[in-house]
PDB file of C-alpha atoms in Angstrom:
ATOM      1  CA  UNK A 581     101.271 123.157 161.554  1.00 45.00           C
ATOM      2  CA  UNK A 582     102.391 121.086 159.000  1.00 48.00           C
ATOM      3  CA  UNK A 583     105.677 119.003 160.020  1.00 49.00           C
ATOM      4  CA  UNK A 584     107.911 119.999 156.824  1.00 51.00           C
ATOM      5  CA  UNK A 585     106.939 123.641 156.530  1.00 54.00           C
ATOM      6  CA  UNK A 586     107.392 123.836 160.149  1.00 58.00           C
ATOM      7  CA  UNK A 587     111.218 122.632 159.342  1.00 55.00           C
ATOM      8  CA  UNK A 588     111.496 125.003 156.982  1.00 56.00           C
ATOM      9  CA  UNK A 589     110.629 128.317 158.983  1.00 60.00           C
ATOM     10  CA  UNK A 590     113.099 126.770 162.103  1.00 58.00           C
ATOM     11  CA  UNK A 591     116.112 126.839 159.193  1.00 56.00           C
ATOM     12  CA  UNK A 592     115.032 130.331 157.995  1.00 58.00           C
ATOM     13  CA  UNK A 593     115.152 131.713 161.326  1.00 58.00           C
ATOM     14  CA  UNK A 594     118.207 130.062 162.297  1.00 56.00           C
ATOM     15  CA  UNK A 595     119.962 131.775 158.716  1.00 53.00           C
ATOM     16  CA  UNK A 596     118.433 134.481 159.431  1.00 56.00           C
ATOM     17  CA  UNK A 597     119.917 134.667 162.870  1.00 54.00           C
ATOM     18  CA  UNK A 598     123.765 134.052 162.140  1.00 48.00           C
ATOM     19  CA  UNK A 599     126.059 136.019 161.157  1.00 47.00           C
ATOM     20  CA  UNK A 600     126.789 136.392 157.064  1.00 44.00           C
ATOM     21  CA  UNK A 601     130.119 134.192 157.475  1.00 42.00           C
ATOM     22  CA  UNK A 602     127.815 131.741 158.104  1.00 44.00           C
ATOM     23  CA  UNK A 603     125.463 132.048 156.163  1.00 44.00           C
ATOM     24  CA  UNK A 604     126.440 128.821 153.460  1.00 45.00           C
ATOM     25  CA  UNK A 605     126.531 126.771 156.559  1.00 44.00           C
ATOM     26  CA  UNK A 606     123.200 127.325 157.518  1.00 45.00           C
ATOM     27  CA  UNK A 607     122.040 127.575 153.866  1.00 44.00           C
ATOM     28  CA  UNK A 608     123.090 124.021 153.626  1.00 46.00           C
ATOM     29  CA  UNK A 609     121.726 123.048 157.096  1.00 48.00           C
ATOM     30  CA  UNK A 610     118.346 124.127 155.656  1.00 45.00           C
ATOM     31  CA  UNK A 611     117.949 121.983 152.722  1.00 50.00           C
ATOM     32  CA  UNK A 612     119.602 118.794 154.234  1.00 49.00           C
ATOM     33  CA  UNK A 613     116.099 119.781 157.355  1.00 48.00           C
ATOM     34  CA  UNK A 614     113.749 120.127 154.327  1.00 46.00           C
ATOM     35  CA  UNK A 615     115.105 116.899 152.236  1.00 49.00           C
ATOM     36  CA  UNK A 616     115.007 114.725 155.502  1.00 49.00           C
ATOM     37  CA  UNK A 617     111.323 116.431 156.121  1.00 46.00           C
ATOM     38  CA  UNK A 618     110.339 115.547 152.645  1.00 46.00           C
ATOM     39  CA  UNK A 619     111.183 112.147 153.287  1.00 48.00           C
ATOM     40  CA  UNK A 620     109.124 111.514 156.296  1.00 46.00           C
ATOM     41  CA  UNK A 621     106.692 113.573 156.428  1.00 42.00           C
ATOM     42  CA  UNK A 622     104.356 110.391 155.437  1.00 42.00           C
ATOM     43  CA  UNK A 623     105.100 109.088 158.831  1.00 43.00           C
ATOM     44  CA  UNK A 624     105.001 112.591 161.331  1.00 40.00           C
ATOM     45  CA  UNK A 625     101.691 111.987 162.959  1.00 38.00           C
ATOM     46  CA  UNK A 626     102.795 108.585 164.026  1.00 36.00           C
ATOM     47  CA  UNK A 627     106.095 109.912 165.314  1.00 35.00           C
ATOM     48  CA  UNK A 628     104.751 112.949 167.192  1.00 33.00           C
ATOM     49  CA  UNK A 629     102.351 109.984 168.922  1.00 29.00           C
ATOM     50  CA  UNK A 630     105.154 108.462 169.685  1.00 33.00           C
ATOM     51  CA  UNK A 631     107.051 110.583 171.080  1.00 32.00           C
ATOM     52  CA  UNK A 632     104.324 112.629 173.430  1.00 35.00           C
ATOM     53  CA  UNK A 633     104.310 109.197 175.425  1.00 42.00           C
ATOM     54  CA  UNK A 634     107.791 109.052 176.390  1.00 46.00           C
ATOM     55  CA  UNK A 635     109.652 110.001 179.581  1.00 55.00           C
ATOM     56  CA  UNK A 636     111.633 113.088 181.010  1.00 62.00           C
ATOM     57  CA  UNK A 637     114.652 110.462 180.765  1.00 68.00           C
ATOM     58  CA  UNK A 638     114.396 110.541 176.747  1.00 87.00           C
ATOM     59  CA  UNK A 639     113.953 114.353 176.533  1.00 92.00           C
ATOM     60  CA  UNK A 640     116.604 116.810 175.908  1.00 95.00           C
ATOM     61  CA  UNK A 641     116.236 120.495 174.632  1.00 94.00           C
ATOM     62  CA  UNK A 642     118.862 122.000 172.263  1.00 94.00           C
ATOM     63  CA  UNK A 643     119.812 125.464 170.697  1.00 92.00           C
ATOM     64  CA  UNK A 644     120.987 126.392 167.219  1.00 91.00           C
ATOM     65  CA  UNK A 645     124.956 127.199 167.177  1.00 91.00           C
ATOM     66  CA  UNK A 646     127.233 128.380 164.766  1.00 89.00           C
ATOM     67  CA  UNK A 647     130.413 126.690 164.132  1.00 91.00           C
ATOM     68  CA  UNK A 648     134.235 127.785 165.352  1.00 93.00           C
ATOM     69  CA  UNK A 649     136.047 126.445 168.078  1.00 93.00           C
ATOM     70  CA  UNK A 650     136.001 129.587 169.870  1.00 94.00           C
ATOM     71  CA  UNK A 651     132.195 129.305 169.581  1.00 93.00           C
ATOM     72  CA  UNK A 652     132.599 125.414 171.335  1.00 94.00           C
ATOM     73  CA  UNK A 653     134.699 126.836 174.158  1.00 94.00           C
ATOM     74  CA  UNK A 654     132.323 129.387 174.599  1.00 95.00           C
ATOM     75  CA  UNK A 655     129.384 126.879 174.667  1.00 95.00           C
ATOM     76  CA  UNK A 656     131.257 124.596 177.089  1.00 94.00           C
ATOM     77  CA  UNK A 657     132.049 127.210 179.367  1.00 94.00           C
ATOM     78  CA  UNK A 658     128.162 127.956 179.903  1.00 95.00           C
ATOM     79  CA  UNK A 659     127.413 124.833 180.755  1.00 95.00           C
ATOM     80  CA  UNK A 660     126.260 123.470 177.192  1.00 96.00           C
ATOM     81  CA  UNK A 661     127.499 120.738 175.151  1.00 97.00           C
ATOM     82  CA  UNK A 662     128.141 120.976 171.579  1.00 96.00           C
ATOM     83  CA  UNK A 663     126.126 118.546 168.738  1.00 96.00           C
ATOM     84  CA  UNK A 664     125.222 118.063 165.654  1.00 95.00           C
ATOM     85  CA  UNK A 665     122.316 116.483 163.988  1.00 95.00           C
ATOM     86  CA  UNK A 666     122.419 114.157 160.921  1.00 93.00           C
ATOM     87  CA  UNK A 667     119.592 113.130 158.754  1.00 87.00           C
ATOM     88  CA  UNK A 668     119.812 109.662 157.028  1.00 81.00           C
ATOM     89  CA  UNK A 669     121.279 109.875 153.535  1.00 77.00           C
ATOM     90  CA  UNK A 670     122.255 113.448 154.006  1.00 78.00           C
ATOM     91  CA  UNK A 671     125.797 114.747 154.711  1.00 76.00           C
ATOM     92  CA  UNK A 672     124.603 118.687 155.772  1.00 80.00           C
ATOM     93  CA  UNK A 673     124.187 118.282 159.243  1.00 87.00           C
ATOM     94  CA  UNK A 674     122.414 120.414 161.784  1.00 90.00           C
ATOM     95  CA  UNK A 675     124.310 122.327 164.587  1.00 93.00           C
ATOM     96  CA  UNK A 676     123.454 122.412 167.643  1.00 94.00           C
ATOM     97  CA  UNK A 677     123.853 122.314 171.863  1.00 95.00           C
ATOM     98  CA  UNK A 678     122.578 120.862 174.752  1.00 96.00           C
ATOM     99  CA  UNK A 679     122.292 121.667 178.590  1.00 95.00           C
ATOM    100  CA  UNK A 680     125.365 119.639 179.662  1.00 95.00           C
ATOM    101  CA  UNK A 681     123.758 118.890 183.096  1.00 95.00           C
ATOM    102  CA  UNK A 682     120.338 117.266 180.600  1.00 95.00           C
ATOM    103  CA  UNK A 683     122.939 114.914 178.817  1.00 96.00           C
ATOM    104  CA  UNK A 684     125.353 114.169 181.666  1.00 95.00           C
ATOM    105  CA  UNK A 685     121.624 112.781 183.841  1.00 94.00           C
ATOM    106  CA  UNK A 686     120.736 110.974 180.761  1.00 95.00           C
ATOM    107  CA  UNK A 687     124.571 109.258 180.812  1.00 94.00           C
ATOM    108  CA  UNK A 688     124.427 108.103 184.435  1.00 93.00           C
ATOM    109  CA  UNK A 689     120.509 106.982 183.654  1.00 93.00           C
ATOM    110  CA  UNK A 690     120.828 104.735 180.876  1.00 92.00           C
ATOM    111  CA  UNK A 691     124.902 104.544 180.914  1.00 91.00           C
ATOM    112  CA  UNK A 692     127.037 105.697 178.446  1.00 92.00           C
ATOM    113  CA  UNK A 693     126.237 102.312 175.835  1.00 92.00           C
ATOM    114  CA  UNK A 694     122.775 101.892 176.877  1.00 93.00           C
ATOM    115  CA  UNK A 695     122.696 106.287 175.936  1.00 94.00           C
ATOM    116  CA  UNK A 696     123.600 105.540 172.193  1.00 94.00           C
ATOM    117  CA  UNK A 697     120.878 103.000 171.786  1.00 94.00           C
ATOM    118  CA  UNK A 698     117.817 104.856 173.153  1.00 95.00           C
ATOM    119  CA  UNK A 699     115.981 107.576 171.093  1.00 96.00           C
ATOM    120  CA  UNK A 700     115.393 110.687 172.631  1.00 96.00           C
ATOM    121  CA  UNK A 701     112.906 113.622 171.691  1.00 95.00           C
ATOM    122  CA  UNK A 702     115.505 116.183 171.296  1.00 95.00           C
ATOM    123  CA  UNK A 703     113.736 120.170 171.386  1.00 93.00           C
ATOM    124  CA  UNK A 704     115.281 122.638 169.369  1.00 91.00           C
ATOM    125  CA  UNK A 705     114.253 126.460 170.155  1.00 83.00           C
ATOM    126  CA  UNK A 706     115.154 128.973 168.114  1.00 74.00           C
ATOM    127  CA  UNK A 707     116.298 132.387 169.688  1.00 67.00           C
ATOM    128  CA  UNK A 708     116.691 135.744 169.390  1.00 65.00           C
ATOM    129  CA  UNK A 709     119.346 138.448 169.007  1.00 65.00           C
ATOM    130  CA  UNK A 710     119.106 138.694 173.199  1.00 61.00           C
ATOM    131  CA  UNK A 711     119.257 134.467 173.683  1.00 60.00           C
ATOM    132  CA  UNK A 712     115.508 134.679 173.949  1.00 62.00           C
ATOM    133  CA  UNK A 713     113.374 131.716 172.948  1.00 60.00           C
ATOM    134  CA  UNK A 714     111.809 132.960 169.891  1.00 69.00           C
ATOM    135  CA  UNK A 715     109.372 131.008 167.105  1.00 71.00           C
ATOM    136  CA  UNK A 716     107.859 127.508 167.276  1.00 76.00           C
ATOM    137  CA  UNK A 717     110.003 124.597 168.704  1.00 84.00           C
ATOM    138  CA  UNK A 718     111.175 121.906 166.469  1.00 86.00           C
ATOM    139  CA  UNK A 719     110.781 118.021 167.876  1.00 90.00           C
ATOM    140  CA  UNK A 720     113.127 115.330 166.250  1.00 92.00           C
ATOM    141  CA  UNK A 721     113.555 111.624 167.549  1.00 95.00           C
ATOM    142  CA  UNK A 722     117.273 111.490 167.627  1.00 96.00           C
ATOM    143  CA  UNK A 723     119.642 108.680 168.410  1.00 96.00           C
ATOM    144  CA  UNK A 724     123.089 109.300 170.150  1.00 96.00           C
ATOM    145  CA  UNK A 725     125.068 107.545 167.876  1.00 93.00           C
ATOM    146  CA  UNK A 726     128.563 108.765 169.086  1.00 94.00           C
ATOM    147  CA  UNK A 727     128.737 110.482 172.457  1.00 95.00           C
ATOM    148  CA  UNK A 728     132.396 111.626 173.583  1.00 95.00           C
ATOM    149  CA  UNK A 729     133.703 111.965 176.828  1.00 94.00           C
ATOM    150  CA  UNK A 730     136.172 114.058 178.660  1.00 92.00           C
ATOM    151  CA  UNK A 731     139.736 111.603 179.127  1.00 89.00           C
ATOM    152  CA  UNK A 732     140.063 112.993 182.372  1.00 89.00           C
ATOM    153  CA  UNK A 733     136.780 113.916 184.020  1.00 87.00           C
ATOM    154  CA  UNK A 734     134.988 111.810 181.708  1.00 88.00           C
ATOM    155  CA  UNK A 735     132.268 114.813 181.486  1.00 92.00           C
ATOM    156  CA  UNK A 736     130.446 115.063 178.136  1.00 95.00           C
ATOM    157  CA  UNK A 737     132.307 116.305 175.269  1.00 95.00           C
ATOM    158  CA  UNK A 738     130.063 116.268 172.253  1.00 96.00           C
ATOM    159  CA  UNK A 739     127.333 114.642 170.629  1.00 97.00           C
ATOM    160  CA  UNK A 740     126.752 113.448 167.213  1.00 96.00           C
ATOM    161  CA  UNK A 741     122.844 112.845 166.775  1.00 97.00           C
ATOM    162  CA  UNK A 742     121.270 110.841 163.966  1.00 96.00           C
ATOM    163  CA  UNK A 743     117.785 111.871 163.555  1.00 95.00           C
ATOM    164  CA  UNK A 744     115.302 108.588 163.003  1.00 95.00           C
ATOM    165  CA  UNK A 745     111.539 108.067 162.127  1.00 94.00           C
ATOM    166  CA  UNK A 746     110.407 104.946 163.992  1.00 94.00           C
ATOM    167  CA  UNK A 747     110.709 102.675 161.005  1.00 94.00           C
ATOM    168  CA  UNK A 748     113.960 103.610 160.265  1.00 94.00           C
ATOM    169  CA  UNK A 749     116.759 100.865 160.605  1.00 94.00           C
ATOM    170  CA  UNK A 750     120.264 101.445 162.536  1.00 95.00           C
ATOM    171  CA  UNK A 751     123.298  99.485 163.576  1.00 95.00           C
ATOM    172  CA  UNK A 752     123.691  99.898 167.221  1.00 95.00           C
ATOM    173  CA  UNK A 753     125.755  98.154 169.680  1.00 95.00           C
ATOM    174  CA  UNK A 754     123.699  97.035 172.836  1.00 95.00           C
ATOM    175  CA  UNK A 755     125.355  96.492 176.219  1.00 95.00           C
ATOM    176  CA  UNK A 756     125.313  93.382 177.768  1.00 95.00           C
ATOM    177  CA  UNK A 757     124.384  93.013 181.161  1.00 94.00           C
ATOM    178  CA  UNK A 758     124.860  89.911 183.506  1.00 95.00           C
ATOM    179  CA  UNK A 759     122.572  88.801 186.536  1.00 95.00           C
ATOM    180  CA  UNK A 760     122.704  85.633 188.733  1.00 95.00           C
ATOM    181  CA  UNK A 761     126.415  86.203 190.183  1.00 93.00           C
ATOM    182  CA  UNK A 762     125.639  85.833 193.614  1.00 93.00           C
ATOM    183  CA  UNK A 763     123.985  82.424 192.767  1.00 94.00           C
ATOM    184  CA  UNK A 764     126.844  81.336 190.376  1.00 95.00           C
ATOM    185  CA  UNK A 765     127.999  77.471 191.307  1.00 94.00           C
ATOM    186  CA  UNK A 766     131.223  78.351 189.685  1.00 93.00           C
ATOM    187  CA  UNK A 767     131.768  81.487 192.006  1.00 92.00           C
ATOM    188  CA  UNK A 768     130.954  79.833 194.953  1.00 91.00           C
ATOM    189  CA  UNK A 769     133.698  77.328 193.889  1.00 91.00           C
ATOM    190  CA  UNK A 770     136.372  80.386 193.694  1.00 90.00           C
ATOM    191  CA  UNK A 771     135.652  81.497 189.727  1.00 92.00           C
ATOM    192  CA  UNK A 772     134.076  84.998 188.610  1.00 93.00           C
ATOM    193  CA  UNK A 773     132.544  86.088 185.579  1.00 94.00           C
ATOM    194  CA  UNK A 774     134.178  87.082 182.761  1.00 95.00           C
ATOM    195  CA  UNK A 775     132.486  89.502 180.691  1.00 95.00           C
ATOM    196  CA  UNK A 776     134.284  89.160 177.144  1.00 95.00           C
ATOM    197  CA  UNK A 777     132.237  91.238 175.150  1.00 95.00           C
ATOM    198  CA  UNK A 778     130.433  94.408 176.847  1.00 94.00           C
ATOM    199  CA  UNK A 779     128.196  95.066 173.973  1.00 95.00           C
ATOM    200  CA  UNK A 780     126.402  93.393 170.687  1.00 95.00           C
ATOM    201  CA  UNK A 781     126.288  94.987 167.113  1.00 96.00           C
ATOM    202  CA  UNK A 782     122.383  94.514 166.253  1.00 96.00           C
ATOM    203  CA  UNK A 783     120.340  96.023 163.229  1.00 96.00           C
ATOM    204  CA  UNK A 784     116.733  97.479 163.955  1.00 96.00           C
ATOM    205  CA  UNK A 785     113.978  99.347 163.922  1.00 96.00           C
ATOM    206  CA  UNK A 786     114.809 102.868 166.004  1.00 95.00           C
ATOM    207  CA  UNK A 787     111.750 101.974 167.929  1.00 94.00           C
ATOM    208  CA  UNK A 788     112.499  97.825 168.609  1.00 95.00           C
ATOM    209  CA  UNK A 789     115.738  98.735 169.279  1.00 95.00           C
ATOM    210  CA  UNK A 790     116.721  96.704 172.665  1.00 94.00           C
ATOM    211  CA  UNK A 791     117.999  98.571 176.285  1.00 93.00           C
ATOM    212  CA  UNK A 792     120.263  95.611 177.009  1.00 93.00           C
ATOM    213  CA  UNK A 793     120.792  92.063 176.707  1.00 94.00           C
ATOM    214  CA  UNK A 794     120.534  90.455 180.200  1.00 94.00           C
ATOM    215  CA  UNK A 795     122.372  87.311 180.383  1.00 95.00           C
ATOM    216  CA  UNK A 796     121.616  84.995 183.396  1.00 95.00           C
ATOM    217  CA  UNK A 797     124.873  83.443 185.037  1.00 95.00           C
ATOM    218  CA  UNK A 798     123.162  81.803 187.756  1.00 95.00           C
ATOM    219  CA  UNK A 799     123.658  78.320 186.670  1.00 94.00           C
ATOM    220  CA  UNK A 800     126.854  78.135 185.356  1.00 95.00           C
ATOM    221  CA  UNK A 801     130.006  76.379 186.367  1.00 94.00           C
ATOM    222  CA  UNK A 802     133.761  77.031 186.453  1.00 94.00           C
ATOM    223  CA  UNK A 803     134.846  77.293 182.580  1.00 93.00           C
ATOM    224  CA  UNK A 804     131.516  77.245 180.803  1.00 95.00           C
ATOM    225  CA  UNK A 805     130.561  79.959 178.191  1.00 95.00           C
ATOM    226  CA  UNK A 806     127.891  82.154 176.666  1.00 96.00           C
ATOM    227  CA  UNK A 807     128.222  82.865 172.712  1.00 96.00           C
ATOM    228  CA  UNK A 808     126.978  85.518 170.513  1.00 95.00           C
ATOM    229  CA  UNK A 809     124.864  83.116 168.907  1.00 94.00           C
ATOM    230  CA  UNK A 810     123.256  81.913 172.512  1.00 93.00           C
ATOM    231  CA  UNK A 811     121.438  85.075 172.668  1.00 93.00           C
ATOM    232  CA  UNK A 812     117.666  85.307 172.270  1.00 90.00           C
ATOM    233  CA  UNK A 813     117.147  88.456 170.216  1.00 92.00           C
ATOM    234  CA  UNK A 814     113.719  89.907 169.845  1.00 91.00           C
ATOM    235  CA  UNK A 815     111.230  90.308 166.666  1.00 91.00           C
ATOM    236  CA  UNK A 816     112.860  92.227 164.077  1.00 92.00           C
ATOM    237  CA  UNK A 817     116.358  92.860 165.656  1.00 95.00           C
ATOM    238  CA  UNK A 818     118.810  90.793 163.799  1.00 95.00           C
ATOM    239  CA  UNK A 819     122.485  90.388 165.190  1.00 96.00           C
ATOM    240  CA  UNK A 820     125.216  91.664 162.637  1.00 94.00           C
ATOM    241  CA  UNK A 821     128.308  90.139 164.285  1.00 93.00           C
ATOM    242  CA  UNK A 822     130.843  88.536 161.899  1.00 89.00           C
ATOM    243  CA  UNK A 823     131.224  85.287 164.323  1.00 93.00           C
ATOM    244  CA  UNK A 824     128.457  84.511 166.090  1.00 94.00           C
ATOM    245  CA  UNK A 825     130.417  81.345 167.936  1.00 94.00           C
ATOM    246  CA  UNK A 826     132.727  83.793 169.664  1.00 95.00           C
ATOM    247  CA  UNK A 827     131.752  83.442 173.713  1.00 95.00           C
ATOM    248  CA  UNK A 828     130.369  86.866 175.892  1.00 95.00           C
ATOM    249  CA  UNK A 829     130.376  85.440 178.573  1.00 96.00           C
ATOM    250  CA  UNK A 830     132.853  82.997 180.878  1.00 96.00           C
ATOM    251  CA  UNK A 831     133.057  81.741 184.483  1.00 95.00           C
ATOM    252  CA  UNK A 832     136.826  82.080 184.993  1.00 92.00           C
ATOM    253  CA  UNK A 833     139.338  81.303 187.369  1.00 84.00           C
ATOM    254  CA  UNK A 834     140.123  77.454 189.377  1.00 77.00           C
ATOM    255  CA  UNK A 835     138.090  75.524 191.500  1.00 65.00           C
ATOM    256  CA  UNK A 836     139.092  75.531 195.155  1.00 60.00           C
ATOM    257  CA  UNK A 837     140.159  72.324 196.725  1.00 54.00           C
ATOM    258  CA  UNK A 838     137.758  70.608 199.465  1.00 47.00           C
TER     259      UNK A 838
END
């Protein structure tokens, strides 16, 4: 079926589906879906390519919600997660939920930085009246850009997702990730690593965008540094960090006496 008229019927049905207090939400949810369809439609073959050859660890299924707090607690209560989806250039947005046990195994997988810089295939089913799945299922590459966690149990709060075509360009922060400590001449002396900065602010492609920067420690003394600026970035990911001399990395601490 065609990718935007596909878009289309999912927003009908999920109107059709609410109650008529919410009906201008959803009214507006549909034509932010259809303008963000309209604008990449050129590119849907590629993406649903694309996205067939991914991993269980970058799929997630969602529902259609309406909004309300009460309808949150409800949502959290059943084990689901609140979200909402965002299309580039749009400020209608999308609402949605997730299986809170499907975002909580994609947390501990990729960590809760490296999370909001991977693209996932997120699977929204519509549903009936009775909670039955009901219609076609609608397949958007989403980003995590904000994921929120619980202060206390640090369990997942909510989910903002930006949906993305694989040309589309994002600022994301990418963790940084050190290896070599156990070699380290200046922790054998009685120093440790400092890392100063846990992540980098990049620009990219959704689909060049890194998993981590991994830094190698293994031949560094007590008081030497990594900068920003040391790191080798790939093709087409540019680094958008205001001071580039500022250091990520640092073997701390005093060198023990013979």
């Amino acid at each position: 079926a065609d990718t935007m008229a596909l878009l289309r019927r999912c927003a009908r049905e999920i109107a059709r589906r609410c109650d008529e207090r919410y009906q201008g939400t959803m009214t507006m949810t549909m034509r932010a879906i259809t303008a963000y369809a309209a604008s990449s439609s050129a590119s849907a073959s590629s993406s649903t390519s694309q996205v067939e050859d991914e991993d269980d660890s970058t799929k997630l299924r969602a529902l259609p919600r309406v909004a309300g707090r009460a309808e949150r607690v409800k949502l959290r209560k059943q084990g689901r997660v609140p979200g909402v989806i965002f299309a580039p250039g749009q400020e209608d947005k999308q609402l949605v939920s997730v299986c809170q046990k499907e975002i909580s195994a994609a947390v501990r997988k990729h960590s809760l930085a490296g999370v909001q810089c991977t693209v996932f295939n997120l699977e929204v089913q519509a549903q009936d009246e009775d909670g039955n799945a009901e219609g076609e299922k609608l397949n958007v590459r989403v980003l995590p850009k904000q994921v929120f966690m619980h202060v206390t149990d640090r369990s997942v709060e909510n989910v903002c997702f930006l949906a993305v075509e694989p040309e589309t360009k994002v600022r994301v922060k990418v963790p940084v990730i050190t290896q070599g400590e156990d070699v380290c001449p200046g922790a054998k002396k009685g120093g440790f690593v400092q890392l100063l900065r846990k992540d980098i602010m990049v620009t990219a492609r959704s689909d060049q965008i890194p998993k981590s920067f991994l830094m190698d420690v293994s031949t560094l003394d007590v008081g030497k540094v990594i900068k920003i600026a040391d790191l080798q970035v790939p093709e087409g990911v540019q680094i958008t960090e205001a001071k580039m001399d500022l250091p990520m990395i640092r073997i701390g601490g005093k060198t023990r006496s013979a």
